[in-house]
Amino acid sequence: MKCWQTVELLLWRKLGMQNNLFSILSTRPLDESLSTIPDNFQIDIASFIETKNIVDDVMEQKIIHAAKQNNIVVFTSMNAAEAVVNVLQHNHLKPEWRIFCLGASTQKILLSLFSENDIQVSGSNALELAKAVIQQKINSVVFFCGNIRRDELPD
């Protein structure tokens, strides 16, 4: 348990809040490290929006072409990771990629096909990934992302 968690738990006990139930609604999957939350917390997970992976024939061919090369690939979206993994598995492909990705959810999806050794960098935001790419003096990457994204990583 982290120090700040211990202090908060002591504060709840001191203020008599241990009997109150705190309810949290999360619209995204939570990191497994949150399994140590106090008993008086209830966490519900519900999708706020529905996303669909739309991979047309042209995109599928681009993914297959990229899979046949030793690329450095970047994933900033768990939905993009899911779409790419689905295409690769459907076509029985296991590329030899060096992977840079965001977050635990994206990494978990990628680990359904790739090994932990394939994932070179897992960052908490796109800026961290960009810095890692620059630090490793990488000139070119294949960037898998959704159609709505932030601009920390250029097209």
Short mmCIF file of C-alpha atoms in Angstrom, two decimals:
data_model
loop_
_atom_site.label_atom_id
_atom_site.label_comp_id
_atom_site.label_asym_id
_atom_site.label_seq_id
_atom_site.Cartn_x
_atom_site.Cartn_y
_atom_site.Cartn_z
CA MET A 1 0.00 0.00 0.00
CA LYS A 2 1.33 3.43 -0.90
CA CYS A 3 1.97 6.02 1.77
CA TRP A 4 -0.79 8.37 0.58
CA GLN A 5 -3.27 5.47 0.59
CA THR A 6 -2.34 4.67 4.20
CA VAL A 7 -2.81 8.30 5.24
CA GLU A 8 -6.19 8.47 3.50
CA LEU A 9 -7.34 5.23 5.15
CA LEU A 10 -6.29 6.52 8.57
CA LEU A 11 -8.12 9.78 7.90
CA TRP A 12 -11.31 7.91 6.90
CA ARG A 13 -11.13 5.84 10.06
CA LYS A 14 -10.49 8.89 12.22
CA LEU A 15 -13.42 10.78 10.72
CA GLY A 16 -15.71 7.77 11.08
CA MET A 17 -16.18 7.41 7.33
CA GLN A 18 -15.36 3.71 7.17
CA ASN A 19 -19.09 2.83 7.21
CA ASN A 20 -19.97 5.14 4.33
CA LEU A 21 -20.04 3.55 0.90
CA PHE A 22 -18.30 5.52 -1.82
CA SER A 23 -19.44 4.74 -5.34
CA ILE A 24 -17.25 5.37 -8.38
CA LEU A 25 -18.32 5.02 -12.00
CA SER A 26 -15.45 4.40 -14.39
CA THR A 27 -16.02 4.66 -18.12
CA ARG A 28 -12.77 2.84 -18.93
CA PRO A 29 -11.24 -0.43 -17.77
CA LEU A 30 -9.21 0.04 -14.59
CA ASP A 31 -5.65 -0.98 -13.93
CA GLU A 32 -5.39 -4.20 -11.94
CA SER A 33 -3.31 -2.42 -9.28
CA LEU A 34 -6.54 -0.83 -8.03
CA SER A 35 -7.61 -4.15 -6.53
CA THR A 36 -6.40 -2.90 -3.11
CA ILE A 37 -9.13 -0.31 -2.69
CA PRO A 38 -10.91 -0.13 0.68
CA ASP A 39 -14.03 -2.23 1.22
CA ASN A 40 -16.23 0.85 1.47
CA PHE A 41 -15.61 1.68 -2.19
CA GLN A 42 -17.79 0.29 -4.94
CA ILE A 43 -16.49 0.65 -8.48
CA ASP A 44 -18.79 0.15 -11.45
CA ILE A 45 -17.36 0.00 -14.93
CA ALA A 46 -19.61 1.02 -17.82
CA SER A 47 -18.68 2.17 -21.29
CA PHE A 48 -19.61 5.79 -21.85
CA ILE A 49 -19.37 5.52 -25.61
CA GLU A 50 -19.39 2.60 -27.97
CA THR A 51 -16.57 2.27 -30.44
CA LYS A 52 -16.39 -0.02 -33.44
CA ASN A 53 -13.26 -1.13 -35.17
CA ILE A 54 -13.81 -0.55 -38.86
CA VAL A 55 -11.07 -2.13 -40.91
CA ASP A 56 -11.79 -2.03 -44.63
CA ASP A 57 -9.90 -4.06 -47.25
CA VAL A 58 -7.39 -1.27 -47.89
CA MET A 59 -6.55 -0.91 -44.18
CA GLU A 60 -6.32 -4.67 -43.75
CA GLN A 61 -3.82 -4.86 -46.63
CA LYS A 62 -1.75 -2.05 -45.07
CA ILE A 63 -1.65 -3.94 -41.76
CA ILE A 64 -0.68 -7.18 -43.52
CA HIS A 65 2.05 -5.35 -45.47
CA ALA A 66 3.41 -3.78 -42.27
CA ALA A 67 3.34 -7.22 -40.58
CA LYS A 68 5.73 -8.62 -43.18
CA GLN A 69 8.41 -6.08 -42.25
CA ASN A 70 10.48 -5.58 -39.12
CA ASN A 71 8.91 -2.31 -38.06
CA ILE A 72 8.89 -0.13 -35.03
CA VAL A 73 5.21 0.43 -34.31
CA VAL A 74 3.41 2.85 -32.03
CA PHE A 75 -0.06 2.31 -30.57
CA THR A 76 -1.80 5.17 -28.79
CA SER A 77 -5.24 3.61 -28.75
CA MET A 78 -6.50 0.36 -27.27
CA ASN A 79 -9.09 0.31 -30.04
CA ALA A 80 -6.37 0.54 -32.69
CA ALA A 81 -4.42 -2.20 -30.92
CA GLU A 82 -7.52 -4.42 -30.86
CA ALA A 83 -8.23 -3.82 -34.57
CA VAL A 84 -4.63 -4.58 -35.59
CA VAL A 85 -4.38 -7.67 -33.37
CA ASN A 86 -7.67 -8.97 -34.83
CA VAL A 87 -6.40 -8.57 -38.42
CA LEU A 88 -3.07 -10.22 -37.57
CA GLN A 89 -4.72 -13.17 -35.79
CA HIS A 90 -7.30 -13.62 -38.56
CA ASN A 91 -4.45 -13.83 -41.09
CA HIS A 92 -2.27 -16.01 -38.81
CA LEU A 93 0.49 -13.40 -38.69
CA LYS A 94 2.91 -12.74 -35.84
CA PRO A 95 5.12 -9.83 -36.93
CA GLU A 96 8.57 -9.13 -35.54
CA TRP A 97 7.83 -5.63 -34.32
CA ARG A 98 9.37 -3.39 -31.69
CA ILE A 99 6.32 -1.87 -30.02
CA PHE A 100 5.78 1.44 -28.23
CA CYS A 101 2.35 1.78 -26.62
CA LEU A 102 0.23 3.71 -24.16
CA GLY A 103 -1.27 2.44 -20.99
CA ALA A 104 -2.07 -0.86 -19.33
CA SER A 105 -5.24 -1.54 -21.36
CA THR A 106 -3.47 -1.15 -24.70
CA GLN A 107 -0.53 -3.22 -23.50
CA LYS A 108 -2.83 -6.00 -22.28
CA ILE A 109 -4.47 -6.25 -25.71
CA LEU A 110 -1.07 -6.36 -27.42
CA LEU A 111 0.13 -9.08 -25.06
CA SER A 112 -2.57 -11.36 -26.46
CA LEU A 113 -0.36 -11.68 -29.58
CA PHE A 114 3.04 -10.24 -28.70
CA SER A 115 5.46 -10.97 -25.88
CA GLU A 116 6.60 -8.57 -23.18
CA ASN A 117 9.98 -8.45 -24.95
CA ASP A 118 8.26 -7.11 -28.09
CA ILE A 119 6.92 -4.13 -26.13
CA GLN A 120 9.92 -1.83 -25.89
CA VAL A 121 8.22 1.14 -24.23
CA SER A 122 4.90 1.53 -22.46
CA GLY A 123 4.21 5.15 -21.59
CA SER A 124 1.46 6.97 -19.78
CA ASN A 125 1.02 9.53 -22.58
CA ALA A 126 1.99 10.15 -26.19
CA LEU A 127 4.61 12.72 -25.21
CA GLU A 128 6.51 10.03 -23.27
CA LEU A 129 6.42 7.79 -26.35
CA ALA A 130 7.63 10.62 -28.57
CA LYS A 131 10.54 11.30 -26.21
CA ALA A 132 11.45 7.59 -26.20
CA VAL A 133 11.42 7.49 -30.01
CA ILE A 134 13.66 10.57 -30.18
CA GLN A 135 15.96 9.28 -27.42
CA GLN A 136 16.48 6.02 -29.30
CA LYS A 137 17.19 7.99 -32.51
CA ILE A 138 14.40 6.26 -34.42
CA ASN A 139 13.67 7.91 -37.77
CA SER A 140 10.55 6.07 -38.87
CA VAL A 141 7.64 4.30 -37.15
CA VAL A 142 4.33 2.79 -38.15
CA PHE A 143 1.74 4.66 -36.12
CA PHE A 144 -1.56 2.92 -35.34
CA CYS A 145 -4.12 5.25 -33.82
CA GLY A 146 -7.80 6.03 -33.91
CA ASN A 147 -9.40 8.67 -36.10
CA ILE A 148 -9.76 11.00 -33.11
CA ARG A 149 -6.49 11.68 -31.34
CA ARG A 150 -4.27 14.34 -29.84
CA ASP A 151 -1.35 15.85 -31.74
CA GLU A 152 1.63 14.95 -29.52
CA LEU A 153 2.70 12.44 -32.18
CA PRO A 154 2.64 13.75 -35.76
CA ASP A 155 0.98 11.91 -38.65
#
